[in-house]
CSV table of C-alpha atoms in Angstrom, one decimal:
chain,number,residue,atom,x,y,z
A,1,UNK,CA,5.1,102.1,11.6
A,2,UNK,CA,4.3,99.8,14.4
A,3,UNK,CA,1.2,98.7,13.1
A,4,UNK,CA,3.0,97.5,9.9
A,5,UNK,CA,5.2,95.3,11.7
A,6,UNK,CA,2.4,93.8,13.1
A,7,UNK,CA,0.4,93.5,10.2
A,8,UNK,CA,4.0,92.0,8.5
A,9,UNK,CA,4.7,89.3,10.8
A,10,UNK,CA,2.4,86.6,10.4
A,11,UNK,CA,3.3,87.0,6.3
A,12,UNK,CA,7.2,86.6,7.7
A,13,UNK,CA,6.2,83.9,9.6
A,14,UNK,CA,4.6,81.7,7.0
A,15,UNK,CA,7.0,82.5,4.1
A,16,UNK,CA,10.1,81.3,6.8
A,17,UNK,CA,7.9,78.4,7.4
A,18,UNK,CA,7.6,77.8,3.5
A,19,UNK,CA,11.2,78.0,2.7
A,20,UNK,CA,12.1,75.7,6.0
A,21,UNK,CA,10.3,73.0,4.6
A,22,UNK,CA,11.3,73.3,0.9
A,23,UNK,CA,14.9,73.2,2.1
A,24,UNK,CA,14.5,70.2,4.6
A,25,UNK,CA,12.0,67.6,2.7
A,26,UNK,CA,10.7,64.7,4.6
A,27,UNK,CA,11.8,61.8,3.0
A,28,UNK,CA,9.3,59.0,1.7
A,29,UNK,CA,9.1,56.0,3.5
A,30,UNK,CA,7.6,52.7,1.8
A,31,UNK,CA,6.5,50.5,4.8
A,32,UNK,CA,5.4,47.1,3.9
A,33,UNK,CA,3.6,45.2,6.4
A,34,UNK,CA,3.7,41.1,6.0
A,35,UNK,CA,0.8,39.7,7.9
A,36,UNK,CA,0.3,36.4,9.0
A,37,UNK,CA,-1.1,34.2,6.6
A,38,UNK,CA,-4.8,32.7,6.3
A,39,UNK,CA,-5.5,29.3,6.6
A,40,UNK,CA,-4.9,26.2,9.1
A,41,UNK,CA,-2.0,24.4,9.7
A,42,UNK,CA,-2.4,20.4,11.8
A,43,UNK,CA,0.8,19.7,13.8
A,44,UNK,CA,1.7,16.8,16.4
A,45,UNK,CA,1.9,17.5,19.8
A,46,UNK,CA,2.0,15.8,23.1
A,47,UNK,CA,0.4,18.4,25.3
A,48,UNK,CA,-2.1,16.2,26.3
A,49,UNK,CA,-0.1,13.8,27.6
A,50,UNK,CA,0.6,11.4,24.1
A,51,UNK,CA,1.6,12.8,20.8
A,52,UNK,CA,-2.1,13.9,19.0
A,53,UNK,CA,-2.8,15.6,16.0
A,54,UNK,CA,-4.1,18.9,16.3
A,55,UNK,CA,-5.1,21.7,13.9
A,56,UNK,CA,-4.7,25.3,14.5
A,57,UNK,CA,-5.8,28.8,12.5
A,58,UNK,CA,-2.0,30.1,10.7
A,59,UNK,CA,-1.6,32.7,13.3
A,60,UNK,CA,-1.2,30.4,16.0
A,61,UNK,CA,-5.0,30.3,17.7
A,62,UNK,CA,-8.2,28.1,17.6
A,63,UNK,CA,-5.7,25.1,18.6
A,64,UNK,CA,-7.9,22.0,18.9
A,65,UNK,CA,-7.1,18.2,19.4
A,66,UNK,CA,-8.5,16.3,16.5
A,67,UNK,CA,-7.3,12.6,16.8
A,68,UNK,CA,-8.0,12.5,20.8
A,69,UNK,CA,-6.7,8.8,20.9
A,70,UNK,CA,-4.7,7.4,24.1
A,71,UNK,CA,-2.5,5.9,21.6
A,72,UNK,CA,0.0,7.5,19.3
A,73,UNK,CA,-1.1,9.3,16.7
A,74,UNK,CA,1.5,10.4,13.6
A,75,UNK,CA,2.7,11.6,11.0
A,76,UNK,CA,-0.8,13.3,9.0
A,77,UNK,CA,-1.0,14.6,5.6
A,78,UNK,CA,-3.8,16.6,4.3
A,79,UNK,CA,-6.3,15.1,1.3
A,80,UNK,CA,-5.9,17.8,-1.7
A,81,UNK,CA,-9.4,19.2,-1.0
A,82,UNK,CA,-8.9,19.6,3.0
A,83,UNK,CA,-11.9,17.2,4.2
A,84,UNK,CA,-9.5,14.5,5.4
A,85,UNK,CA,-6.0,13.9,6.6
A,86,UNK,CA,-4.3,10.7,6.5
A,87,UNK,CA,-2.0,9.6,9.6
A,88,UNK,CA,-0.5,6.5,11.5
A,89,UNK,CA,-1.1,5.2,14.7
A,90,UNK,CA,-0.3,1.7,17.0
A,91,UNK,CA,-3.9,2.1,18.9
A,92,UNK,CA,-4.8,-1.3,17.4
A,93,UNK,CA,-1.5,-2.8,18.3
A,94,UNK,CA,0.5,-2.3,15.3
A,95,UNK,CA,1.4,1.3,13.5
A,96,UNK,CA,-1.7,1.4,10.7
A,97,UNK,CA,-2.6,4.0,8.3
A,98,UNK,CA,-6.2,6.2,9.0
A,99,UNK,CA,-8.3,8.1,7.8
A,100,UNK,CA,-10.4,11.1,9.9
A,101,UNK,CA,-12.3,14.0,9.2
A,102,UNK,CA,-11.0,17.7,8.9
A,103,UNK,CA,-12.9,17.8,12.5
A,104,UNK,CA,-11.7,14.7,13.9
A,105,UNK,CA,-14.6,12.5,13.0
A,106,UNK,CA,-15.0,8.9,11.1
A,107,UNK,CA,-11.7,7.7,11.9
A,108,UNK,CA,-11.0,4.4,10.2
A,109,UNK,CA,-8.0,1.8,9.6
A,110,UNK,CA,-7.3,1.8,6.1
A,111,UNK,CA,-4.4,-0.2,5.7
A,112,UNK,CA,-5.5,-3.1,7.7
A,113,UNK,CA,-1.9,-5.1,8.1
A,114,UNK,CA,0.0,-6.9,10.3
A,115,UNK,CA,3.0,-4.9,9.3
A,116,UNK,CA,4.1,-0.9,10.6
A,117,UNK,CA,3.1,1.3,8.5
A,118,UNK,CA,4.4,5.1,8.6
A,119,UNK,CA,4.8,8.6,7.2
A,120,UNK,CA,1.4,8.7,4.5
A,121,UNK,CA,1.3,11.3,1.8
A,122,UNK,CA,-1.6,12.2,-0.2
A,123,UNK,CA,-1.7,12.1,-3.8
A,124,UNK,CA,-2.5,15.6,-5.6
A,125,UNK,CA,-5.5,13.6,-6.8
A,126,UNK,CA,-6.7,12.3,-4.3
A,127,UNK,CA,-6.5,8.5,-5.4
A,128,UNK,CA,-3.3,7.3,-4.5
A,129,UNK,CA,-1.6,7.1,-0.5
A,130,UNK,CA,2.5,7.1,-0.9
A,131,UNK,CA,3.7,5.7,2.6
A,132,UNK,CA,6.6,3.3,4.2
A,133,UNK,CA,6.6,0.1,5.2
A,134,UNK,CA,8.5,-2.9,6.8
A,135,UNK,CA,6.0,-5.4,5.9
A,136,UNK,CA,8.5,-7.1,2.8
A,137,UNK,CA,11.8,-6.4,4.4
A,138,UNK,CA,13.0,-5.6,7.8
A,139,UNK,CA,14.1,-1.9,6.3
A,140,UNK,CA,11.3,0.4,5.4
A,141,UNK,CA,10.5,0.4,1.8
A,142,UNK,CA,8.3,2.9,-0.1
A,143,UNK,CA,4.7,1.6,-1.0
A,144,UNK,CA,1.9,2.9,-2.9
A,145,UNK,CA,-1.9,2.1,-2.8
A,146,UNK,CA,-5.4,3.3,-3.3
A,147,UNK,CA,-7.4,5.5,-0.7
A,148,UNK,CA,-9.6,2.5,0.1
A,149,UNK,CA,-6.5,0.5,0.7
A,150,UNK,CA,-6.5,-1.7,-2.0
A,151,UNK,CA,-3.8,-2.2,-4.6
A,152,UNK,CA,-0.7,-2.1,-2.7
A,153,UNK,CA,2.3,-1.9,-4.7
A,154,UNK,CA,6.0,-1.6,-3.6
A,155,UNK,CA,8.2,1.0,-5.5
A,156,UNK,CA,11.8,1.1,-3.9
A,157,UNK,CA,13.5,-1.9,-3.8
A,158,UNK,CA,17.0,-2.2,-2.1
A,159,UNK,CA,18.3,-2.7,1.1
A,160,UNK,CA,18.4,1.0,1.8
A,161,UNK,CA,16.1,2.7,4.5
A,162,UNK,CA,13.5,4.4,2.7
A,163,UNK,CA,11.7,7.4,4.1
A,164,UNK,CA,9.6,10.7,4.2
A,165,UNK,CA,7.9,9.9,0.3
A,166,UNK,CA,5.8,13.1,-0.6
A,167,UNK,CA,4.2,13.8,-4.4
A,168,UNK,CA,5.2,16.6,-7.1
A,169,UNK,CA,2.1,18.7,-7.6
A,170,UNK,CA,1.7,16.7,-11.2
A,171,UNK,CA,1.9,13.5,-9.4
A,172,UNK,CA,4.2,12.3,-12.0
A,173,UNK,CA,7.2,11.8,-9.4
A,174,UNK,CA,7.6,11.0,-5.8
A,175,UNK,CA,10.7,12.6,-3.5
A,176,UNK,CA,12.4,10.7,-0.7
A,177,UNK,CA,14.9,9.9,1.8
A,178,UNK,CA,17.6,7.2,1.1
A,179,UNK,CA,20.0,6.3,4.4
A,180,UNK,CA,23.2,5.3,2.3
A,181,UNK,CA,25.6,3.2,4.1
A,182,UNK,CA,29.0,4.5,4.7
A,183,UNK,CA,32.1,2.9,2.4
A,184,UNK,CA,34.2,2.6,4.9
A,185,UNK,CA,32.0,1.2,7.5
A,186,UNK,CA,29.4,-1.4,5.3
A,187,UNK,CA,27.1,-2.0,9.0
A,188,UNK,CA,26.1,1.6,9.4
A,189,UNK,CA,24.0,4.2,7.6
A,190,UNK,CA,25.1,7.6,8.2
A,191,UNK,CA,24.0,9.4,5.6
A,192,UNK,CA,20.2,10.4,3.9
A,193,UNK,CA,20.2,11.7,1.2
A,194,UNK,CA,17.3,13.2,-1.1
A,195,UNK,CA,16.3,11.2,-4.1
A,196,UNK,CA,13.4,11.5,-6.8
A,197,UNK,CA,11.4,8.3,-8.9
A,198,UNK,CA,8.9,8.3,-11.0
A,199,UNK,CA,5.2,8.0,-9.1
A,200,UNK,CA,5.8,4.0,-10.3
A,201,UNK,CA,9.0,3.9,-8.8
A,202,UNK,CA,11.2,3.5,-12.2
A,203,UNK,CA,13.9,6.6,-12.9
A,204,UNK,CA,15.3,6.9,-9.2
A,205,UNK,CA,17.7,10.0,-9.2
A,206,UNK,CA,19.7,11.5,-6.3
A,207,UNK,CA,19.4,14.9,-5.7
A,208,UNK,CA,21.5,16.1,-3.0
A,209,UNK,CA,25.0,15.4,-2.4
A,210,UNK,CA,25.8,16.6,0.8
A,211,UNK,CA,27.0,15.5,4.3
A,212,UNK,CA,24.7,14.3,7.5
A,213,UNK,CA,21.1,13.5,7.1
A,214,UNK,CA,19.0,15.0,4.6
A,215,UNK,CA,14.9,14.5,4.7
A,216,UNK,CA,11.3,16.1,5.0
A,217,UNK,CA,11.5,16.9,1.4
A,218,UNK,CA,8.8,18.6,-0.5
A,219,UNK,CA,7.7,20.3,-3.9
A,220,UNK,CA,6.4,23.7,-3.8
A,221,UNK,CA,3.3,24.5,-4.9
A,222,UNK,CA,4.5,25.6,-8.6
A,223,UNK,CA,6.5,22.5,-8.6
A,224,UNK,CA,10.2,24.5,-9.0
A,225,UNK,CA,11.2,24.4,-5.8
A,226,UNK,CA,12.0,22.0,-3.1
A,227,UNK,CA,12.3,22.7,0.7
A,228,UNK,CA,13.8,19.8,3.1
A,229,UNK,CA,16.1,19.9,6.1
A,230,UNK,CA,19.8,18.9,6.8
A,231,UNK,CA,23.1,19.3,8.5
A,232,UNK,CA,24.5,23.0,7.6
A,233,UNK,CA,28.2,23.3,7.6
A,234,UNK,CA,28.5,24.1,10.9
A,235,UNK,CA,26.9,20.5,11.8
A,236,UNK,CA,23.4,22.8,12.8
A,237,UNK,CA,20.0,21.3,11.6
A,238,UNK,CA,18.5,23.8,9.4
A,239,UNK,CA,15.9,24.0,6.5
A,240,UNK,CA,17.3,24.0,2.9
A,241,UNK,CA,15.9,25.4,-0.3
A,242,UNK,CA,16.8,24.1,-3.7
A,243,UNK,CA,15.4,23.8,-7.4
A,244,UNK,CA,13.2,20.4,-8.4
A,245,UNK,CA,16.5,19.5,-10.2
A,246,UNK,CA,18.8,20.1,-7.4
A,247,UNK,CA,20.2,23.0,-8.5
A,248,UNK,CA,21.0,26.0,-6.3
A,249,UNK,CA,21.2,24.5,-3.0
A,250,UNK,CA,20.6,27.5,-0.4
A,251,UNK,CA,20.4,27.8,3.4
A,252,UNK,CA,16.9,29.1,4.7
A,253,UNK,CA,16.8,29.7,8.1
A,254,UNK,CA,20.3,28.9,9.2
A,255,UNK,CA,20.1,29.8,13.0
A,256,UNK,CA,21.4,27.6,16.1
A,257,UNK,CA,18.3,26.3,16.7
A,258,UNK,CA,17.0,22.7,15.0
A,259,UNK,CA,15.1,23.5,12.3
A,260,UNK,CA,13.2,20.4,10.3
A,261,UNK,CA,9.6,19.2,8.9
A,262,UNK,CA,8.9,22.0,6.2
A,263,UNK,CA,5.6,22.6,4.9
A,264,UNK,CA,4.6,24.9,2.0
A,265,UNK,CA,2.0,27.1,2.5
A,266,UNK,CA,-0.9,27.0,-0.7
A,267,UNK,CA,0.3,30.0,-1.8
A,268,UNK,CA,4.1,28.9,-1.8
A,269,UNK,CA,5.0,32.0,0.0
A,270,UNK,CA,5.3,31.1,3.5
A,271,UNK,CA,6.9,27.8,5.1
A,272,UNK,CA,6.2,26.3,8.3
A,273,UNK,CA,8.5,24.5,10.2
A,274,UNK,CA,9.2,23.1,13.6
A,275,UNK,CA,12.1,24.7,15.1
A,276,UNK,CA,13.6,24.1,18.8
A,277,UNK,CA,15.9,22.3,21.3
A,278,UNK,CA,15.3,18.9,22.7
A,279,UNK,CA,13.9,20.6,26.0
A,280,UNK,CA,11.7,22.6,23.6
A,281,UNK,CA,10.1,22.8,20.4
A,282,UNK,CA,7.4,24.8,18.2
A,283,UNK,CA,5.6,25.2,15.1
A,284,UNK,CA,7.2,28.5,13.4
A,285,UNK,CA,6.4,30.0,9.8
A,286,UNK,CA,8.7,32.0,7.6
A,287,UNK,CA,8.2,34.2,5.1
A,288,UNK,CA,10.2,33.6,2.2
A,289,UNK,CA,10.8,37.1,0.3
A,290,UNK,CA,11.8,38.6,3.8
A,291,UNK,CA,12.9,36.0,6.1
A,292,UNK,CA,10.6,37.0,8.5
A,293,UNK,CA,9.9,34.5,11.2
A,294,UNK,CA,6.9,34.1,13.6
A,295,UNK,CA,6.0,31.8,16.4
A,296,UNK,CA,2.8,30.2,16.3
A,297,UNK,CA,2.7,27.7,19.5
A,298,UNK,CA,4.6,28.1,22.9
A,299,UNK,CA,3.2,25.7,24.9
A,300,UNK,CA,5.9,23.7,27.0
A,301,UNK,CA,5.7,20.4,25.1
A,302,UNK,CA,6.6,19.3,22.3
A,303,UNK,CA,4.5,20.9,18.8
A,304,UNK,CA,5.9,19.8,15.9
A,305,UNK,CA,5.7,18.5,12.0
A,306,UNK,CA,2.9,21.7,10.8
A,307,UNK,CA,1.5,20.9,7.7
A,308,UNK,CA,-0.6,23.3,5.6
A,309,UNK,CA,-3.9,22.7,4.8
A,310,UNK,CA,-5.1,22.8,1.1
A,311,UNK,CA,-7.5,26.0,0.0
């Protein structure tokens, strides 16, 4: 009899086992994992003592100073293939438009002119440089010209501040910022606001209609959606989301910190930003399905304006 109790137990043991686990199941768990994009991203910084442009891998490393001028050095855009950027400088005086190398090599004046010229956008073709100027009238108008410099044409004309011109991936329309002067008081411009032309300046449309200062606007990649920064409600600067019509204004990151400069990654599912306080500001990225926000610099300085490179 005491051997069959022995012989028993271990059977006992495992059917008690069985019948635990059928009546406690584990539940599933679906964990999805959002890892940092590929590519590189070139930001400003003035680690080095003056603001340079520097390009870094998208998970923050392989930082390295491309424009390594003792002037200041501004304001880049990528060419559609990734060889070149396009960016603005004063080291000849003046601030010009130039051309460098994905590596920092070859850098040349391309726009050659007495007058400032600021904020450069590259064409989805490659042909064409959108960019400010003050070279007809003291306020900065929006200019277009050819990659060797030549053709310069003027496409805003009023005596609005024009600013931050960037392309629709067709190239068929360019988005900006207009400073619009305040009713009540004629002398000051308090407001920007986002507008859209055609790419030869004719059809201007205003897309946004909202308080404080609206700019850094630009298309997604599919072309439906348009990312800038503003004022929020609670007079915080954060990074806005919207349709290319204007339609369905929504906040993105709307945190206490000053969110601005968004940049679309090439698969349109990340943005980077720059995101701070005055005593401190970095290049972040943000992933738009989730939210999810990561750091990529944290040097004490000042990293700002990321923009994506082109795969």
């Amino acid at each position: 009899m005491k051997t069959k109790k022995v012989l028993l137990l271990p059977f006992l043991i495992i059917f008690t086992c069985l019948l635990s686990c059928r009546e406690t199941p584990k539940p599933t768990q679906k964990i999805s994992s959002i890892e940092t994009p590929s590519g590189t991203i070139s930001f400003l910084s003035n680690r080095d003592g003056n603001f340079e442009i520097y390009t870094m891998t998208a998970d923050g490393k392989n930082i390295k100073n491309l424009s390594n001028n003792n002037a200041t050095d501004y304001g880049n855009s990528w060419s559609p293939d990734g060889k070149q950027l396009v960016f603005y400088s004063d080291r000849d005086g003046n601030k010009e438009l130039y051309f460098m190398n994905a590596d920092g090599t070859d850098q040349i004046n391309i726009s050659k002119h007495p007058a400032n010229e600021y904020v450069p956008s590259w064409s989805p073709d490659g042909h064409k440089i959108v960019f400010t100027s003050d070279r007809d009238h003291s306020s900065r108008e929006i200019y277009v010209m050819n990659t060797d410099g030549s053709k310069v044409t003027r496409l805003t004309h009023d005596e609005d501040y024009n600013e931050s011109p960037s392309w629709s991936p067709d190239r068929s329309q360019i988005i900006f910022t207009k400073q619009l002067k305040d009713p009540n008081d004629p002398s000051h411009a308090s407001n920007g606001e986002i507008f859209i032309m055609d790419s030869d300046g004719k059809n201007e449309k205003r897309l946004t209609h909202k308080k404080g200062y609206d700019s850094g606007a630009v298309f997604s990649p599919n072309g439906k959606k348009i990312a800038f920064y503003g004022l929020s409600e609670q007079d915080q600067w954060d990074l806005f989301l919207m349709d290319a019509n204007g339609d369905n204004l929504i906040n993105l990151t709307n945190d206490s910190a000053e969110d601005y400069s968004p940049s679309w990654s090439p698969d349109g599912q990340w943005i980077a930003f720059t995101s701070g306080h005055p005593k401190q500001y970095d290049v972040w990225i943000i992933h738009l399905s989730t939210n999810k926000k990561l750091r990529l610099t944290k040097d004490p300085t000042r990293n700002q304006n990321p923009v994506w490179r082109p795969q």
